[in-house]
C-alpha cells in the first residue's frame, strides 16, 4: 500500500479531539505516512521531535477593521499552500467547525492544480452543541455534505448527526483509541500510592470542566462515597466550572480530601493512581478518558447518554448510569471500592476490552483503510 501524505488539523489545546488527532498523526508517521499538522499552535502531544511529522503554524494577521483575525481563511490558505508544496493527498480535519470549512475552501482553491481529498472527523460537541447553534447549523451541514468522507467517533454520534442534519448516511464509525503500552496499570499494586494514604481509595475526574461534564454530580457522588469509605478525589484539567467545583467541595468540608492537578500533559502518569473514574456528563459522544482509564485497569462510572455503551458493558468492565442518578452512581462506586477482588477482576476485564477493538493498531488501520479508499477514488 502506498502510504498517503496527510495534513491534519485539530484544536491544539488539551481536549479529546486534539488528543485523538495528535496520537493518530504520531502513529501514522510510525507506520510510514508523512504527516503535516496545520494548526494555530503546536498540538500539546507533539512537543518531541518525530521523524515524518511536520508542523505548520497558521499565520493569524490582525487588521484594525477586523473584529477578530479571520482564522478560517488563514487556515484555508495554509492548507492549500502546504498541500501544493508537499503534495498532500488528504486533508484530515478534526472537529467540524471551522476546520472542515477551511479544508473545503483549500480544496476549491487548488481545483485546477492538485487533487486533495477532505476527510472530516466529527467528535461530539461540534455536532451536539456548537453545530446546533442556528448560526452554525446550515454551514455544518454543508461541510458534512461536501467532505469526501466523514467519520464519527461512535455510532451514537453518527445517528445524532443524521438525525439533526438530515444529511448523508455514509458516515464511517471509527472509535477513539488508546495505546495500552502507554496507559497501563501501576507497576506495583502493593507499593505506596502517590495520592492516597494506606487504606484510602482514589476517585478521579478529568475533563475540560465545562457544563456538559455535569460537575455537580462528580462532587455529590464523591461526597456520598467519602462519607462511607476513606477516599480522595483527583481533579485533572481546567475550565470554567472548576471554581464552582472547588467552592462546593469547600462548603462540604471536603477540600482537604481533594487534589486539584490542573492540566496534565501525561495523563498516563495519573490515571493508574486511581481506583475509579467518574464521568457523569450530560452526554458524551465517546468519552476518551474513560477508555484511557480502562486501559490502566481503573473502573469507569460513566454517563449512559451517548456512545459509552459502545465500549463499556455495564457491570462487567465498568458502570453506565443516568447522569441524574446520583444514587446509582454512588452505589456502583461503593460496590466496587468496597470489594478489592471485584475491582481487580473488573479492572482486568476493562484493560482487556480497551486494548482489543479500541487499541491503536485496530483503529489506526481503520483510518488507513479509509485513506486508501479516498486515494483510490482520485
Ligand atoms: O468535551 C470534551 O471532552 C472535548 C471534546 C473535544 O472535542 O475535544 O471531546 C469530544 O471528543 C472526544 C474525542 O473524540 C470524545 O471522546 C468526547 O466524548 C467528546 N465530548 C463530548 O461529546 C462532550
Short mmCIF file of C-alpha atoms and ligand atoms in Angstrom, two decimals:
data_model
loop_
_atom_site.label_atom_id
_atom_site.label_comp_id
_atom_site.label_asym_id
_atom_site.label_seq_id
_atom_site.Cartn_x
_atom_site.Cartn_y
_atom_site.Cartn_z
CA UNK A 1 0.00 0.00 0.00
CA UNK A 2 1.40 3.44 -0.96
CA UNK A 3 1.49 5.49 2.22
CA UNK A 4 -0.50 8.71 1.82
CA UNK A 5 0.71 12.18 2.71
CA UNK A 6 -1.76 13.60 5.19
CA UNK A 7 -2.45 17.09 6.51
CA UNK A 8 -4.05 17.02 9.96
CA UNK A 9 -5.85 19.96 11.55
CA UNK A 10 -7.20 19.98 15.09
CA UNK A 11 -7.60 22.18 18.14
CA UNK A 12 -4.12 22.11 19.61
CA UNK A 13 -5.13 22.56 23.24
CA UNK A 14 -5.97 19.73 25.61
CA UNK A 15 -9.25 18.10 24.70
CA UNK A 16 -10.34 14.75 23.36
CA UNK A 17 -10.39 15.71 19.69
CA UNK A 18 -6.88 17.20 19.85
CA UNK A 19 -5.59 14.08 21.62
CA UNK A 20 -7.12 11.75 19.03
CA UNK A 21 -5.78 13.83 16.11
CA UNK A 22 -2.27 14.13 17.56
CA UNK A 23 -1.98 10.48 18.57
CA UNK A 24 -3.32 9.41 15.20
CA UNK A 25 -0.70 11.56 13.43
CA UNK A 26 2.11 10.14 15.57
CA UNK A 27 1.04 6.55 14.93
CA UNK A 28 0.55 7.18 11.19
CA UNK A 29 4.08 8.58 10.98
CA UNK A 30 5.46 5.48 12.75
CA UNK A 31 3.77 3.43 10.05
CA UNK A 32 5.47 5.44 7.29
CA UNK A 33 2.97 8.20 6.43
CA UNK A 34 4.23 11.74 6.03
CA UNK A 35 2.05 13.79 8.38
CA UNK A 36 1.74 17.58 8.31
CA UNK A 37 -0.02 19.24 11.24
CA UNK A 38 -1.54 22.57 10.22
CA UNK A 39 -2.89 24.47 13.22
CA UNK A 40 -2.82 27.67 15.24
CA UNK A 41 -0.18 26.34 17.65
CA UNK A 42 1.71 23.12 18.26
CA UNK A 43 -0.70 20.38 19.46
CA UNK A 44 0.37 19.57 23.01
CA UNK A 45 1.27 15.93 22.38
CA UNK A 46 3.73 16.80 19.59
CA UNK A 47 6.41 18.50 21.61
CA UNK A 48 9.05 15.83 20.96
CA UNK A 49 10.63 15.56 17.53
CA UNK A 50 9.48 12.60 15.49
CA UNK A 51 10.52 11.56 12.01
CA UNK A 52 7.91 12.19 9.26
CA UNK A 53 5.99 14.67 11.42
CA UNK A 54 5.92 18.28 10.23
CA UNK A 55 4.26 21.24 11.85
CA UNK A 56 3.00 24.34 10.04
CA UNK A 57 1.77 27.21 12.17
CA UNK A 58 -1.11 29.20 10.71
CA UNK A 59 -0.39 32.86 10.41
CA UNK A 60 -3.13 34.98 12.00
CA UNK A 61 -2.67 38.60 10.97
CA UNK A 62 -4.84 41.28 12.53
CA UNK A 63 -6.06 44.47 10.92
CA UNK A 64 -7.94 47.37 12.54
CA UNK A 65 -11.19 46.66 10.67
CA UNK A 66 -11.29 43.01 11.78
CA UNK A 67 -13.22 42.25 14.97
CA UNK A 68 -11.21 39.02 15.16
CA UNK A 69 -8.50 37.56 12.98
CA UNK A 70 -10.30 35.51 10.25
CA UNK A 71 -8.64 32.21 11.24
CA UNK A 72 -10.82 30.10 8.93
CA UNK A 73 -9.43 31.93 5.90
CA UNK A 74 -5.81 31.91 7.08
CA UNK A 75 -6.15 28.19 7.76
CA UNK A 76 -7.56 27.58 4.26
CA UNK A 77 -4.58 29.42 2.76
CA UNK A 78 -2.11 27.43 4.88
CA UNK A 79 -3.83 24.17 3.93
CA UNK A 80 -3.68 24.95 0.22
CA UNK A 81 -0.03 26.05 0.37
CA UNK A 82 1.13 23.01 2.37
CA UNK A 83 -0.86 20.72 0.07
CA UNK A 84 0.87 22.12 -3.01
CA UNK A 85 4.34 22.34 -1.52
CA UNK A 86 4.41 18.82 -0.05
CA UNK A 87 1.97 17.05 -2.39
CA UNK A 88 -0.58 16.14 0.29
CA UNK A 89 -3.20 13.55 -0.68
CA UNK A 90 -5.64 14.12 2.17
CA UNK A 91 -6.67 16.94 4.48
CA UNK A 92 -7.96 15.22 7.60
CA UNK A 93 -9.76 17.71 9.84
CA UNK A 94 -10.84 17.01 13.39
CA UNK A 95 -13.86 18.88 14.75
CA UNK A 96 -16.09 20.22 12.03
CA UNK A 97 -16.15 23.90 12.97
CA UNK A 98 -14.34 25.68 11.38
CA UNK A 99 -11.76 23.17 10.16
CA UNK A 100 -13.96 21.45 7.59
CA UNK A 101 -14.87 24.82 6.06
CA UNK A 102 -11.19 25.72 5.66
CA UNK A 103 -10.43 22.35 4.08
CA UNK A 104 -13.36 22.77 1.69
CA UNK A 105 -12.01 26.18 0.65
CA UNK A 106 -8.47 24.84 0.26
CA UNK A 107 -9.73 22.03 -2.00
CA UNK A 108 -11.63 24.57 -4.13
CA UNK A 109 -8.60 26.90 -4.29
CA UNK A 110 -6.49 24.00 -5.64
CA UNK A 111 -9.11 22.64 -8.04
CA UNK A 112 -7.04 23.47 -11.18
CA UNK A 113 -3.70 22.35 -9.77
CA UNK A 114 -3.90 19.42 -7.38
CA UNK A 115 -6.43 16.88 -6.21
CA UNK A 116 -6.74 16.68 -2.45
CA UNK A 117 -9.42 14.82 -0.51
CA UNK A 118 -11.18 16.21 2.54
CA UNK A 119 -11.88 13.83 5.42
CA UNK A 120 -13.86 15.25 8.35
CA UNK A 121 -13.90 13.53 11.73
CA UNK A 122 -16.80 14.52 13.96
CA UNK A 123 -16.02 14.33 17.67
CA UNK A 124 -19.14 15.33 19.57
CA UNK A 125 -19.83 18.88 20.64
CA UNK A 126 -19.16 20.04 17.06
CA UNK A 127 -22.46 18.27 16.30
CA UNK A 128 -24.41 18.05 19.56
CA UNK A 129 -23.79 21.58 20.90
CA UNK A 130 -21.91 24.01 18.66
CA UNK A 131 -23.35 22.56 15.45
CA UNK A 132 -26.88 23.15 16.75
CA UNK A 133 -26.39 26.92 17.06
CA UNK A 134 -28.66 28.49 14.41
CA UNK A 135 -25.74 30.49 13.01
CA UNK A 136 -23.62 27.35 12.54
CA UNK A 137 -26.13 24.65 11.69
CA UNK A 138 -26.54 25.23 7.92
CA UNK A 139 -22.80 25.57 7.34
CA UNK A 140 -22.04 22.49 9.45
CA UNK A 141 -24.49 20.51 7.34
CA UNK A 142 -22.93 21.90 4.15
CA UNK A 143 -19.45 20.86 5.28
CA UNK A 144 -20.61 17.36 6.14
CA UNK A 145 -22.17 17.03 2.69
CA UNK A 146 -19.13 18.46 0.90
CA UNK A 147 -16.46 16.36 2.64
CA UNK A 148 -15.13 13.47 0.56
CA UNK A 149 -15.67 11.25 3.59
CA UNK A 150 -16.89 11.73 7.15
CA UNK A 151 -16.16 9.72 10.26
CA UNK A 152 -17.82 9.83 13.68
CA UNK A 153 -16.29 8.53 16.89
CA UNK A 154 -19.33 6.43 17.82
CA UNK A 155 -22.50 5.02 16.29
CA UNK A 156 -24.35 7.31 18.70
CA UNK A 157 -22.70 10.36 17.13
CA UNK A 158 -23.34 9.08 13.61
CA UNK A 159 -27.06 8.67 14.38
CA UNK A 160 -27.23 12.08 16.07
CA UNK A 161 -25.56 13.68 13.05
CA UNK A 162 -28.00 12.13 10.60
CA UNK A 163 -30.97 12.97 12.85
CA UNK A 164 -30.02 16.60 13.48
CA UNK A 165 -28.80 17.46 10.00
CA UNK A 166 -30.88 15.15 7.77
CA UNK A 167 -27.62 14.58 5.94
CA UNK A 168 -25.69 11.81 4.16
CA UNK A 169 -25.81 8.39 5.82
CA UNK A 170 -22.43 7.07 4.66
CA UNK A 171 -20.67 8.22 7.83
CA UNK A 172 -17.93 5.79 8.92
CA UNK A 173 -17.75 4.98 12.62
CA UNK A 174 -14.13 4.90 13.79
CA UNK A 175 -13.91 4.98 17.58
CA UNK A 176 -11.43 6.69 19.89
CA UNK A 177 -8.39 4.55 20.69
CA UNK A 178 -5.81 4.04 23.40
CA UNK A 179 -2.21 2.88 23.40
CA UNK A 180 -2.22 0.11 26.01
CA UNK A 181 1.57 0.18 26.22
CA UNK A 182 1.38 3.78 27.45
CA UNK A 183 -1.84 3.65 29.51
CA UNK A 184 -1.18 0.72 31.82
CA UNK A 185 -1.79 -0.26 35.45
CA UNK A 186 0.63 0.76 38.20
CA UNK A 187 3.81 -1.30 38.25
CA UNK A 188 3.30 -2.45 41.82
CA UNK A 189 -0.16 -2.77 43.29
CA UNK A 190 1.44 -3.20 46.72
CA UNK A 191 3.78 -0.17 46.84
CA UNK A 192 2.99 3.28 48.31
CA UNK A 193 0.49 5.31 46.30
CA UNK A 194 1.12 8.84 45.15
CA UNK A 195 -2.20 10.43 46.08
CA UNK A 196 -3.53 8.23 48.88
CA UNK A 197 -2.63 7.07 52.34
CA UNK A 198 -2.85 3.33 53.10
CA UNK A 199 -6.48 2.23 53.21
CA UNK A 200 -7.78 5.17 51.16
CA UNK A 201 -9.45 4.84 47.76
CA UNK A 202 -8.86 7.31 44.93
CA UNK A 203 -11.55 8.66 42.59
CA UNK A 204 -10.53 10.74 39.58
CA UNK A 205 -12.34 13.12 37.25
CA UNK A 206 -10.51 14.52 34.20
CA UNK A 207 -12.10 16.95 31.76
CA UNK A 208 -12.23 20.46 30.40
CA UNK A 209 -14.61 21.44 33.26
CA UNK A 210 -17.46 22.62 31.08
CA UNK A 211 -21.16 22.41 31.94
CA UNK A 212 -21.63 19.32 29.75
CA UNK A 213 -19.38 17.40 32.17
CA UNK A 214 -22.07 17.61 34.91
CA UNK A 215 -19.61 18.56 37.64
CA UNK A 216 -22.17 18.90 40.46
CA UNK A 217 -22.68 15.12 40.11
CA UNK A 218 -18.93 14.49 40.46
CA UNK A 219 -18.88 16.43 43.73
CA UNK A 220 -22.09 14.90 45.09
CA UNK A 221 -21.12 11.30 44.30
CA UNK A 222 -17.68 11.84 45.81
CA UNK A 223 -19.23 13.35 48.98
CA UNK A 224 -21.52 10.31 49.36
CA UNK A 225 -18.65 7.86 48.78
CA UNK A 226 -16.30 9.73 51.15
CA UNK A 227 -18.96 9.57 53.88
CA UNK A 228 -18.78 5.75 53.70
CA UNK A 229 -15.20 4.91 52.61
CA UNK A 230 -11.95 6.82 53.30
CA UNK A 231 -11.25 8.33 49.90
CA UNK A 232 -9.70 11.14 47.91
CA UNK A 233 -10.70 12.92 44.71
CA UNK A 234 -8.25 13.90 41.97
CA UNK A 235 -9.40 16.68 39.67
CA UNK A 236 -7.45 16.82 36.42
CA UNK A 237 -7.83 19.56 33.81
CA UNK A 238 -9.12 23.09 33.86
CA UNK A 239 -12.12 25.05 32.64
CA UNK A 240 -14.87 27.47 33.55
CA UNK A 241 -16.68 25.26 36.10
CA UNK A 242 -13.63 24.40 38.21
CA UNK A 243 -14.03 27.39 40.55
CA UNK A 244 -17.58 26.33 41.44
CA UNK A 245 -16.47 22.75 41.99
CA UNK A 246 -13.79 23.84 44.44
CA UNK A 247 -16.20 26.13 46.26
CA UNK A 248 -18.77 23.35 46.65
CA UNK A 249 -16.11 20.93 47.96
CA UNK A 250 -15.02 23.62 50.42
CA UNK A 251 -18.64 24.14 51.57
CA UNK A 252 -18.99 20.41 52.12
CA UNK A 253 -15.82 20.37 54.23
CA UNK A 254 -14.10 18.10 51.71
CA UNK A 255 -11.39 20.43 50.41
CA UNK A 256 -8.62 18.57 52.25
CA UNK A 257 -9.65 15.33 50.56
CA UNK A 258 -9.18 16.75 47.05
CA UNK A 259 -6.09 17.22 44.86
CA UNK A 260 -6.52 19.72 42.02
CA UNK A 261 -3.82 18.91 39.49
CA UNK A 262 -4.73 21.36 36.69
CA UNK A 263 -3.84 20.46 33.12
CA UNK A 264 -1.67 17.38 32.93
CA UNK A 265 0.15 16.51 29.72
CA UNK A 266 0.89 12.92 30.64
CA UNK A 267 -2.38 11.58 31.97
CA UNK A 268 -0.90 8.09 31.86
CA UNK A 269 1.08 9.03 34.99
CA UNK A 270 -2.05 10.00 36.94
CA UNK A 271 -4.85 7.64 35.89
CA UNK A 272 -3.19 4.44 37.17
CA UNK A 273 -3.05 6.00 40.66
CA UNK A 274 -6.86 5.94 40.84
CA UNK A 275 -9.30 3.15 41.63
CA UNK A 276 -12.30 4.66 39.88
CA UNK A 277 -13.08 7.32 37.25
CA UNK A 278 -16.22 9.47 37.41
CA UNK A 279 -17.53 10.83 34.09
CA UNK A 280 -21.24 11.64 34.62
CA UNK A 281 -21.54 14.00 31.61
CA UNK A 282 -24.92 15.24 30.39
CA UNK A 283 -23.92 13.47 27.19
CA UNK A 284 -20.63 12.17 25.85
CA UNK A 285 -20.23 11.10 22.24
CA UNK A 286 -17.48 8.67 23.25
CA UNK A 287 -15.60 9.55 26.46
CA UNK A 288 -11.92 9.04 25.61
CA UNK A 289 -10.73 9.43 29.19
CA UNK A 290 -12.92 6.50 30.25
CA UNK A 291 -11.19 4.29 27.67
CA UNK A 292 -7.77 5.50 28.87
CA UNK A 293 -8.78 4.75 32.48
CA UNK A 294 -9.92 1.24 31.48
CA UNK A 295 -6.59 0.62 29.81
CA UNK A 296 -4.99 1.41 33.19
CA UNK A 297 -7.32 -1.09 34.90
CA UNK A 298 -9.30 1.75 36.52
CA UNK A 299 -13.08 1.23 36.77
CA UNK A 300 -15.14 3.84 34.85
CA UNK A 301 -18.51 5.07 36.14
CA UNK A 302 -19.81 6.88 33.08
CA UNK A 303 -22.92 8.57 31.72
CA UNK A 304 -25.29 6.34 29.79
CA UNK A 305 -26.22 9.23 27.49
CA UNK A 306 -24.09 8.97 24.39
CA UNK A 307 -21.67 6.44 22.98
CA UNK A 308 -20.01 4.97 26.08
CA UNK A 309 -22.16 1.85 25.84
CA UNK A 310 -20.20 1.01 22.70
CA UNK A 311 -17.17 0.09 24.84
CA UNK A 312 -18.46 -0.20 28.42
CA UNK A 313 -20.55 -3.21 29.35
CA UNK A 314 -22.43 -2.27 32.47
CA UNK A 315 -21.35 -4.33 35.46
CA UNK A 316 -18.64 -6.19 33.53
CA UNK A 317 -15.89 -3.70 32.67
CA UNK A 318 -17.40 -0.53 34.18
CA UNK A 319 -20.73 1.08 35.01
CA UNK A 320 -23.18 3.12 32.94
CA UNK A 321 -25.64 5.32 34.81
CA UNK A 322 -28.03 8.14 34.00
CA UNK A 323 -26.28 11.45 34.77
CA UNK A 324 -29.08 12.35 37.18
CA UNK A 325 -28.91 9.03 39.00
CA UNK A 326 -26.63 10.07 41.87
CA UNK A 327 -27.79 7.15 43.98
CA UNK A 328 -26.99 4.67 41.21
CA UNK A 329 -23.53 6.12 40.62
CA UNK A 330 -22.79 6.13 44.34
CA UNK A 331 -23.98 2.54 44.72
CA UNK A 332 -21.81 1.42 41.79
CA UNK A 333 -18.78 3.20 43.23
CA UNK A 334 -19.31 1.79 46.72
CA UNK A 335 -19.85 -1.71 45.34
CA UNK A 336 -16.55 -1.79 43.55
CA UNK A 337 -14.48 0.24 46.01
CA UNK A 338 -15.65 -1.95 48.87
CA UNK A 339 -14.61 -5.19 47.22
CA UNK A 340 -10.96 -5.38 46.14
CA UNK A 341 -11.22 -8.69 44.33
CA UNK A 342 -14.23 -7.50 42.29
CA UNK A 343 -12.40 -4.28 41.49
CA UNK A 344 -9.32 -6.18 40.39
CA UNK A 345 -11.37 -8.56 38.24
CA UNK A 346 -13.33 -5.74 36.58
CA UNK A 347 -10.10 -3.80 36.08
CA UNK A 348 -8.59 -6.73 34.19
CA UNK A 349 -11.70 -7.04 32.01
CA UNK A 350 -11.61 -3.29 31.38
CA UNK A 351 -7.98 -3.36 30.31
CA UNK A 352 -8.50 -6.33 28.00
CA UNK A 353 -11.53 -4.73 26.33
CA UNK A 354 -9.78 -1.37 25.90
CA UNK A 355 -6.71 -2.92 24.31
CA UNK A 356 -8.73 -5.02 21.83
CA UNK A 357 -11.06 -3.30 19.39
CA UNK A 358 -10.08 0.12 20.78
CA UNK A 359 -6.34 -0.45 20.69
CA UNK A 360 -4.05 1.60 18.46
CA UNK A 361 -3.42 -0.98 15.76
CA UNK A 362 -7.08 -1.75 15.11
CA UNK A 363 -8.21 1.87 14.93
CA UNK A 364 -5.22 3.31 13.05
CA UNK A 365 -5.74 0.56 10.45
CA UNK A 366 -9.37 1.69 10.02
CA UNK A 367 -8.18 5.22 9.24
CA UNK A 368 -5.50 3.91 6.86
CA UNK A 369 -8.09 1.79 5.03
CA UNK A 370 -10.28 4.86 4.64
CA UNK A 371 -7.34 6.93 3.35
CA UNK A 372 -6.70 4.16 0.85
CA UNK A 373 -10.32 4.22 -0.32
CA UNK A 374 -10.17 8.00 -0.71
CA UNK A 375 -6.93 7.87 -2.65
CA UNK A 376 -8.29 5.11 -4.86
CA UNK A 377 -11.15 7.43 -5.73
CA UNK A 378 -8.73 10.12 -7.01
O1 LIG B 1 -15.89 17.52 25.55
C1 LIG B 1 -14.71 17.22 25.55
O2 LIG B 1 -14.19 16.49 26.37
C2 LIG B 1 -13.85 17.78 24.48
C3 LIG B 1 -14.25 17.26 23.16
C4 LIG B 1 -13.22 17.63 22.15
O3 LIG B 1 -13.58 17.75 21.01
O4 LIG B 1 -12.03 17.80 22.41
O5 LIG B 1 -14.48 15.86 23.28
C5 LIG B 1 -15.26 15.21 22.32
O6 LIG B 1 -14.36 14.44 21.53
C6 LIG B 1 -13.70 13.36 22.20
C7 LIG B 1 -12.72 12.69 21.25
O7 LIG B 1 -13.37 12.13 20.15
C8 LIG B 1 -14.75 12.38 22.76
O8 LIG B 1 -14.11 11.32 23.43
C9 LIG B 1 -15.67 13.14 23.72
O9 LIG B 1 -16.69 12.25 24.16
C10 LIG B 1 -16.31 14.34 23.02
N1 LIG B 1 -17.04 15.15 24.01
C11 LIG B 1 -18.39 15.16 24.08
O10 LIG B 1 -19.11 14.53 23.34
C12 LIG B 1 -18.98 16.00 25.16
#
